[in-house]
Amino acid sequence: MTRPSRCWHLNLLLLDRIPTWNLCWGNQVRAMNMGDADHDDNKQLTRACLEGTGILAQLGSVLLCINIWAHIFLRPVILFSGHPLAMSIGIFSLVQAILSLQPTVTPAQKCLGQRIHASLNIFALVSFLAGVVFIQVNKSLYNLPHFHSAHSVLGGLTLLVMMAQYIVGFTMLFTPRLYGSVDRAKRLYIYHRYAGYLILVLLLTTVCMAMLTDYNLHVLNINVWGVMLANLVILAGVISRIQKHKMGYGA
């Protein structure tokens, strides 16, 4: 199944502080992937998160959060409880941020998608930072060792990669002149996308590693296979929606 794309010439203002971009798509025919969400101009972009195989990613995200939250609230809530709660909210928000931008087609959808993507990423960042604060304060209060497990080490490294991704992403969007010009900033988009998908994989792997920590094994008892299944469903829904031309493959 193919769909001819149209050529738009539009001066698109991304937020009030973003310089005007001249966007153009050639008259090319592009094959659709199995998970592509096909958008008409009159569709609400907010529905994009459920279209195509996005429903799989949503299902996996909800199952992951329910699994973690149920095990937490079925036991006495303590300071440490804030860590997995905040981190799971951050992952859920990050999945929404990815899904909201994947299927954008028209310039108007791209503009709205970037706004939603940036907003959800800010919310996810706040959640992740809150999760870090919870765990660091908890360890300090009880004199517990830092970075003593594979989960904590991988989590710390992932957060460092995320911070670099956030810095590059927001500067590309809000201050592209830092890269010399708008066009040069746009050339980095492909690497930004690759890094985003890598970060998602690292985050989900970190969650799986958390199932092997002493606290989960002796207190929460969250089944690692249930978490792995939810993570695989998330990845299946997200990866199958990737548009190859945005990753440098084909037109």
mmCIF file of C-alpha atoms in Angstrom:
data_model
loop_
_atom_site.group_PDB
_atom_site.id
_atom_site.type_symbol
_atom_site.label_atom_id
_atom_site.label_comp_id
_atom_site.label_asym_id
_atom_site.label_seq_id
_atom_site.Cartn_x
_atom_site.Cartn_y
_atom_site.Cartn_z
ATOM 1 C CA MET A 1 0.000 0.000 0.000
ATOM 2 C CA THR A 2 1.430 3.345 -0.979
ATOM 3 C CA ARG A 3 0.395 6.911 -0.510
ATOM 4 C CA PRO A 4 1.694 9.888 -2.487
ATOM 5 C CA SER A 5 2.830 12.708 -0.298
ATOM 6 C CA ARG A 6 2.277 16.327 -1.260
ATOM 7 C CA CYS A 7 4.636 19.246 -1.393
ATOM 8 C CA TRP A 8 4.038 21.918 1.180
ATOM 9 C CA HIS A 9 5.891 25.217 1.378
ATOM 10 C CA LEU A 10 5.056 26.674 4.748
ATOM 11 C CA ASN A 11 6.731 29.108 7.061
ATOM 12 C CA LEU A 12 6.112 27.258 10.296
ATOM 13 C CA LEU A 13 6.595 29.013 13.602
ATOM 14 C CA LEU A 14 7.372 26.480 16.334
ATOM 15 C CA LEU A 15 6.334 28.081 19.590
ATOM 16 C CA ASP A 16 6.824 31.785 20.145
ATOM 17 C CA ARG A 17 10.593 31.584 20.545
ATOM 18 C CA ILE A 18 11.453 29.303 17.653
ATOM 19 C CA PRO A 19 12.653 30.760 14.342
ATOM 20 C CA THR A 20 10.637 30.309 11.172
ATOM 21 C CA TRP A 21 11.379 27.146 9.206
ATOM 22 C CA ASN A 22 10.685 26.536 5.542
ATOM 23 C CA LEU A 23 9.410 22.971 5.240
ATOM 24 C CA CYS A 24 9.046 21.080 1.983
ATOM 25 C CA TRP A 25 8.284 17.480 1.152
ATOM 26 C CA GLY A 26 8.775 16.337 -2.426
ATOM 27 C CA ASN A 27 6.266 14.529 -4.606
ATOM 28 C CA GLN A 28 7.404 11.098 -3.583
ATOM 29 C CA VAL A 29 5.653 7.800 -3.016
ATOM 30 C CA ARG A 30 6.442 6.209 0.304
ATOM 31 C CA ALA A 31 5.541 2.666 1.384
ATOM 32 C CA MET A 32 3.806 2.400 4.733
ATOM 33 C CA ASN A 33 5.046 0.134 7.489
ATOM 34 C CA MET A 34 2.727 -2.265 9.267
ATOM 35 C CA GLY A 35 2.546 -0.092 12.369
ATOM 36 C CA ASP A 36 2.211 3.287 10.646
ATOM 37 C CA ALA A 37 -0.579 5.519 11.860
ATOM 38 C CA ASP A 38 -2.149 7.041 8.742
ATOM 39 C CA HIS A 39 -3.279 10.619 9.462
ATOM 40 C CA ASP A 40 -5.806 12.749 7.636
ATOM 41 C CA ASP A 41 -5.459 16.478 8.110
ATOM 42 C CA ASN A 42 -8.733 16.690 10.009
ATOM 43 C CA LYS A 43 -7.810 14.063 12.588
ATOM 44 C CA GLN A 44 -6.847 15.114 16.066
ATOM 45 C CA LEU A 45 -3.181 14.450 16.752
ATOM 46 C CA THR A 46 -4.093 13.405 20.264
ATOM 47 C CA ARG A 47 -5.558 10.215 18.758
ATOM 48 C CA ALA A 48 -2.173 9.323 17.301
ATOM 49 C CA CYS A 49 -1.099 7.608 20.494
ATOM 50 C CA LEU A 50 -3.773 4.945 19.931
ATOM 51 C CA GLU A 51 -3.546 4.515 16.172
ATOM 52 C CA GLY A 52 -1.654 1.803 14.351
ATOM 53 C CA THR A 53 0.265 -0.363 16.798
ATOM 54 C CA GLY A 54 0.320 2.531 19.244
ATOM 55 C CA ILE A 55 -2.389 0.676 21.151
ATOM 56 C CA LEU A 56 0.185 -2.032 21.927
ATOM 57 C CA ALA A 57 2.610 0.497 23.376
ATOM 58 C CA GLN A 58 -0.207 2.001 25.431
ATOM 59 C CA LEU A 59 -1.268 -1.418 26.685
ATOM 60 C CA GLY A 60 2.284 -2.299 27.687
ATOM 61 C CA SER A 61 2.758 1.035 29.459
ATOM 62 C CA VAL A 62 -0.467 0.653 31.423
ATOM 63 C CA LEU A 63 0.307 -2.954 32.369
ATOM 64 C CA LEU A 64 3.783 -1.973 33.535
ATOM 65 C CA CYS A 65 2.461 0.845 35.722
ATOM 66 C CA ILE A 66 -0.402 -1.235 37.146
ATOM 67 C CA ASN A 67 1.987 -4.066 37.997
ATOM 68 C CA ILE A 68 4.421 -1.778 39.812
ATOM 69 C CA TRP A 69 1.830 0.420 41.503
ATOM 70 C CA ALA A 70 -0.268 -2.512 42.725
ATOM 71 C CA HIS A 71 2.703 -4.118 44.470
ATOM 72 C CA ILE A 72 3.641 -0.790 46.058
ATOM 73 C CA PHE A 73 0.203 0.193 47.366
ATOM 74 C CA LEU A 74 -0.565 -3.302 48.656
ATOM 75 C CA ARG A 75 2.218 -2.693 51.183
ATOM 76 C CA PRO A 76 2.928 0.163 53.584
ATOM 77 C CA VAL A 77 3.968 3.227 51.593
ATOM 78 C CA ILE A 78 7.378 4.520 52.659
ATOM 79 C CA LEU A 79 9.802 7.154 51.385
ATOM 80 C CA PHE A 80 11.392 4.665 48.995
ATOM 81 C CA SER A 81 7.991 4.041 47.386
ATOM 82 C CA GLY A 82 8.271 7.407 45.681
ATOM 83 C CA HIS A 83 11.201 6.159 43.592
ATOM 84 C CA PRO A 84 9.447 3.442 41.537
ATOM 85 C CA LEU A 85 6.244 5.496 41.399
ATOM 86 C CA ALA A 86 7.995 8.548 39.961
ATOM 87 C CA MET A 87 10.135 6.508 37.580
ATOM 88 C CA SER A 88 7.142 4.586 36.215
ATOM 89 C CA ILE A 89 5.307 7.876 35.611
ATOM 90 C CA GLY A 90 8.376 9.159 33.785
ATOM 91 C CA ILE A 91 8.538 6.100 31.531
ATOM 92 C CA PHE A 92 4.809 6.312 30.789
ATOM 93 C CA SER A 93 5.186 9.993 29.849
ATOM 94 C CA LEU A 94 8.217 9.264 27.687
ATOM 95 C CA VAL A 95 6.307 6.613 25.737
ATOM 96 C CA GLN A 96 3.519 9.146 25.143
ATOM 97 C CA ALA A 97 6.088 11.688 23.952
ATOM 98 C CA ILE A 98 7.455 9.233 21.397
ATOM 99 C CA LEU A 99 4.036 8.133 20.165
ATOM 100 C CA SER A 100 2.792 11.706 19.779
ATOM 101 C CA LEU A 101 5.525 12.627 17.304
ATOM 102 C CA GLN A 102 5.938 9.397 15.320
ATOM 103 C CA PRO A 103 3.013 9.636 12.873
ATOM 104 C CA THR A 104 2.959 13.369 12.131
ATOM 105 C CA VAL A 105 2.436 14.084 8.424
ATOM 106 C CA THR A 106 1.224 17.617 7.720
ATOM 107 C CA PRO A 107 3.141 20.738 8.804
ATOM 108 C CA ALA A 108 0.376 21.590 11.284
ATOM 109 C CA GLN A 109 0.611 18.113 12.803
ATOM 110 C CA LYS A 110 4.388 18.368 12.995
ATOM 111 C CA CYS A 111 4.104 21.695 14.800
ATOM 112 C CA LEU A 112 1.557 20.381 17.301
ATOM 113 C CA GLY A 113 3.459 17.106 17.648
ATOM 114 C CA GLN A 114 6.658 18.932 18.571
ATOM 115 C CA ARG A 115 4.814 20.984 21.180
ATOM 116 C CA ILE A 116 3.282 17.880 22.753
ATOM 117 C CA HIS A 117 6.568 15.984 22.488
ATOM 118 C CA ALA A 118 8.480 18.753 24.267
ATOM 119 C CA SER A 119 5.824 19.168 26.976
ATOM 120 C CA LEU A 120 5.663 15.451 27.752
ATOM 121 C CA ASN A 121 9.448 15.245 27.836
ATOM 122 C CA ILE A 122 9.576 18.070 30.371
ATOM 123 C CA PHE A 123 7.028 16.246 32.528
ATOM 124 C CA ALA A 124 9.002 12.996 32.176
ATOM 125 C CA LEU A 125 12.213 14.783 33.170
ATOM 126 C CA VAL A 126 10.568 16.185 36.312
ATOM 127 C CA SER A 127 9.339 12.688 37.194
ATOM 128 C CA PHE A 128 12.773 11.128 36.690
ATOM 129 C CA LEU A 129 14.460 13.813 38.776
ATOM 130 C CA ALA A 130 11.868 13.291 41.514
ATOM 131 C CA GLY A 131 12.629 9.569 41.438
ATOM 132 C CA VAL A 132 16.341 10.292 41.833
ATOM 133 C CA VAL A 133 15.649 12.591 44.797
ATOM 134 C CA PHE A 134 13.520 9.935 46.514
ATOM 135 C CA ILE A 135 16.178 7.234 46.236
ATOM 136 C CA GLN A 136 19.083 9.496 47.169
ATOM 137 C CA VAL A 137 17.326 10.894 50.242
ATOM 138 C CA ASN A 138 16.261 7.404 51.293
ATOM 139 C CA LYS A 139 19.805 6.062 51.012
ATOM 140 C CA SER A 140 21.235 9.046 52.870
ATOM 141 C CA LEU A 141 18.768 8.718 55.751
ATOM 142 C CA TYR A 142 19.548 5.045 56.269
ATOM 143 C CA ASN A 143 23.253 5.167 55.322
ATOM 144 C CA LEU A 144 22.753 2.758 52.449
ATOM 145 C CA PRO A 145 25.431 2.302 49.752
ATOM 146 C CA HIS A 146 25.027 4.073 46.423
ATOM 147 C CA PHE A 147 25.408 2.392 43.025
ATOM 148 C CA HIS A 148 25.906 -1.066 44.482
ATOM 149 C CA SER A 149 23.640 -2.934 42.039
ATOM 150 C CA ALA A 150 23.449 -3.369 38.283
ATOM 151 C CA HIS A 151 20.094 -1.571 38.397
ATOM 152 C CA SER A 152 21.532 1.542 40.028
ATOM 153 C CA VAL A 153 24.602 1.668 37.775
ATOM 154 C CA LEU A 154 22.599 1.237 34.573
ATOM 155 C CA GLY A 155 20.007 3.706 35.837
ATOM 156 C CA GLY A 156 22.663 6.312 36.552
ATOM 157 C CA LEU A 157 24.272 5.899 33.137
ATOM 158 C CA THR A 158 20.879 6.065 31.436
ATOM 159 C CA LEU A 159 20.033 9.318 33.208
ATOM 160 C CA LEU A 160 23.325 10.836 32.047
ATOM 161 C CA VAL A 161 22.528 9.890 28.448
ATOM 162 C CA MET A 162 19.028 11.303 28.910
ATOM 163 C CA MET A 163 20.345 14.639 30.155
ATOM 164 C CA ALA A 164 22.545 14.953 27.076
ATOM 165 C CA GLN A 165 19.552 14.049 24.901
ATOM 166 C CA TYR A 166 17.390 16.681 26.594
ATOM 167 C CA ILE A 167 20.028 19.374 26.154
ATOM 168 C CA VAL A 168 20.485 18.606 22.458
ATOM 169 C CA GLY A 169 16.752 18.236 21.850
ATOM 170 C CA PHE A 170 15.685 21.495 23.453
ATOM 171 C CA THR A 171 18.539 23.517 21.961
ATOM 172 C CA MET A 172 17.747 22.145 18.493
ATOM 173 C CA LEU A 173 14.135 23.188 18.964
ATOM 174 C CA PHE A 174 14.453 26.504 20.770
ATOM 175 C CA THR A 175 17.941 27.781 19.860
ATOM 176 C CA PRO A 176 18.975 26.092 16.581
ATOM 177 C CA ARG A 177 21.389 28.953 15.852
ATOM 178 C CA LEU A 178 23.742 27.356 18.385
ATOM 179 C CA TYR A 179 24.464 24.771 15.698
ATOM 180 C CA GLY A 180 25.267 27.391 13.082
ATOM 181 C CA SER A 181 21.897 27.477 11.348
ATOM 182 C CA VAL A 182 18.430 25.970 11.415
ATOM 183 C CA ASP A 183 19.358 23.566 8.619
ATOM 184 C CA ARG A 184 22.376 22.276 10.528
ATOM 185 C CA ALA A 185 20.237 21.738 13.613
ATOM 186 C CA LYS A 186 17.685 19.808 11.550
ATOM 187 C CA ARG A 187 20.437 17.482 10.302
ATOM 188 C CA LEU A 188 20.836 16.263 13.882
ATOM 189 C CA TYR A 189 17.227 15.109 14.068
ATOM 190 C CA ILE A 190 18.058 11.630 12.817
ATOM 191 C CA TYR A 191 20.634 11.123 15.582
ATOM 192 C CA HIS A 192 18.187 12.532 18.113
ATOM 193 C CA ARG A 193 15.642 9.903 17.058
ATOM 194 C CA TYR A 194 18.143 7.053 17.324
ATOM 195 C CA ALA A 195 19.202 8.259 20.769
ATOM 196 C CA GLY A 196 15.573 8.497 21.872
ATOM 197 C CA TYR A 197 14.818 4.886 20.979
ATOM 198 C CA LEU A 198 18.074 3.769 22.612
ATOM 199 C CA ILE A 199 17.117 5.595 25.813
ATOM 200 C CA LEU A 200 13.725 3.878 25.845
ATOM 201 C CA VAL A 201 15.430 0.476 25.596
ATOM 202 C CA LEU A 202 17.873 1.421 28.370
ATOM 203 C CA LEU A 203 15.052 2.592 30.640
ATOM 204 C CA LEU A 204 13.033 -0.573 30.160
ATOM 205 C CA THR A 205 16.154 -2.671 30.753
ATOM 206 C CA THR A 206 16.787 -0.719 33.950
ATOM 207 C CA VAL A 207 13.262 -1.552 35.107
ATOM 208 C CA CYS A 208 13.936 -5.241 34.483
ATOM 209 C CA MET A 209 17.170 -5.004 36.473
ATOM 210 C CA ALA A 210 15.203 -3.467 39.348
ATOM 211 C CA MET A 211 13.330 -6.751 39.675
ATOM 212 C CA LEU A 212 16.616 -8.374 40.744
ATOM 213 C CA THR A 213 17.330 -5.949 43.597
ATOM 214 C CA ASP A 214 17.082 -7.058 47.220
ATOM 215 C CA TYR A 215 14.140 -4.758 47.929
ATOM 216 C CA ASN A 216 12.037 -6.278 45.185
ATOM 217 C CA LEU A 217 13.078 -9.857 45.920
ATOM 218 C CA HIS A 218 12.346 -9.586 49.654
ATOM 219 C CA VAL A 219 9.620 -6.920 49.860
ATOM 220 C CA LEU A 220 7.731 -6.054 46.673
ATOM 221 C CA ASN A 221 8.041 -9.427 44.924
ATOM 222 C CA ILE A 222 7.200 -8.054 41.473
ATOM 223 C CA ASN A 223 7.531 -10.871 38.954
ATOM 224 C CA VAL A 224 10.310 -10.150 36.471
ATOM 225 C CA TRP A 225 8.536 -12.016 33.665
ATOM 226 C CA GLY A 226 5.462 -9.819 33.954
ATOM 227 C CA VAL A 227 7.647 -6.729 33.688
ATOM 228 C CA MET A 228 9.567 -8.148 30.736
ATOM 229 C CA LEU A 229 6.325 -8.980 28.928
ATOM 230 C CA ALA A 230 5.008 -5.432 29.396
ATOM 231 C CA ASN A 231 8.323 -4.013 28.176
ATOM 232 C CA LEU A 232 8.292 -6.198 25.067
ATOM 233 C CA VAL A 233 4.740 -5.087 24.279
ATOM 234 C CA ILE A 234 5.833 -1.444 24.607
ATOM 235 C CA LEU A 235 8.778 -1.963 22.267
ATOM 236 C CA ALA A 236 6.654 -3.886 19.765
ATOM 237 C CA GLY A 237 4.158 -1.029 19.631
ATOM 238 C CA VAL A 238 6.775 1.711 19.377
ATOM 239 C CA ILE A 239 9.316 0.134 17.031
ATOM 240 C CA SER A 240 6.764 -1.054 14.467
ATOM 241 C CA ARG A 241 5.578 2.563 14.075
ATOM 242 C CA ILE A 242 9.032 3.870 13.184
ATOM 243 C CA GLN A 243 9.002 5.538 9.767
ATOM 244 C CA LYS A 244 12.098 4.349 7.933
ATOM 245 C CA HIS A 245 12.585 7.540 5.947
ATOM 246 C CA LYS A 246 12.944 9.466 9.220
ATOM 247 C CA MET A 247 15.746 7.124 10.236
ATOM 248 C CA GLY A 248 17.702 7.605 7.017
ATOM 249 C CA TYR A 249 16.389 4.580 5.103
ATOM 250 C CA GLY A 250 14.697 5.282 1.801
ATOM 251 C CA ALA A 251 12.769 8.357 0.763
#
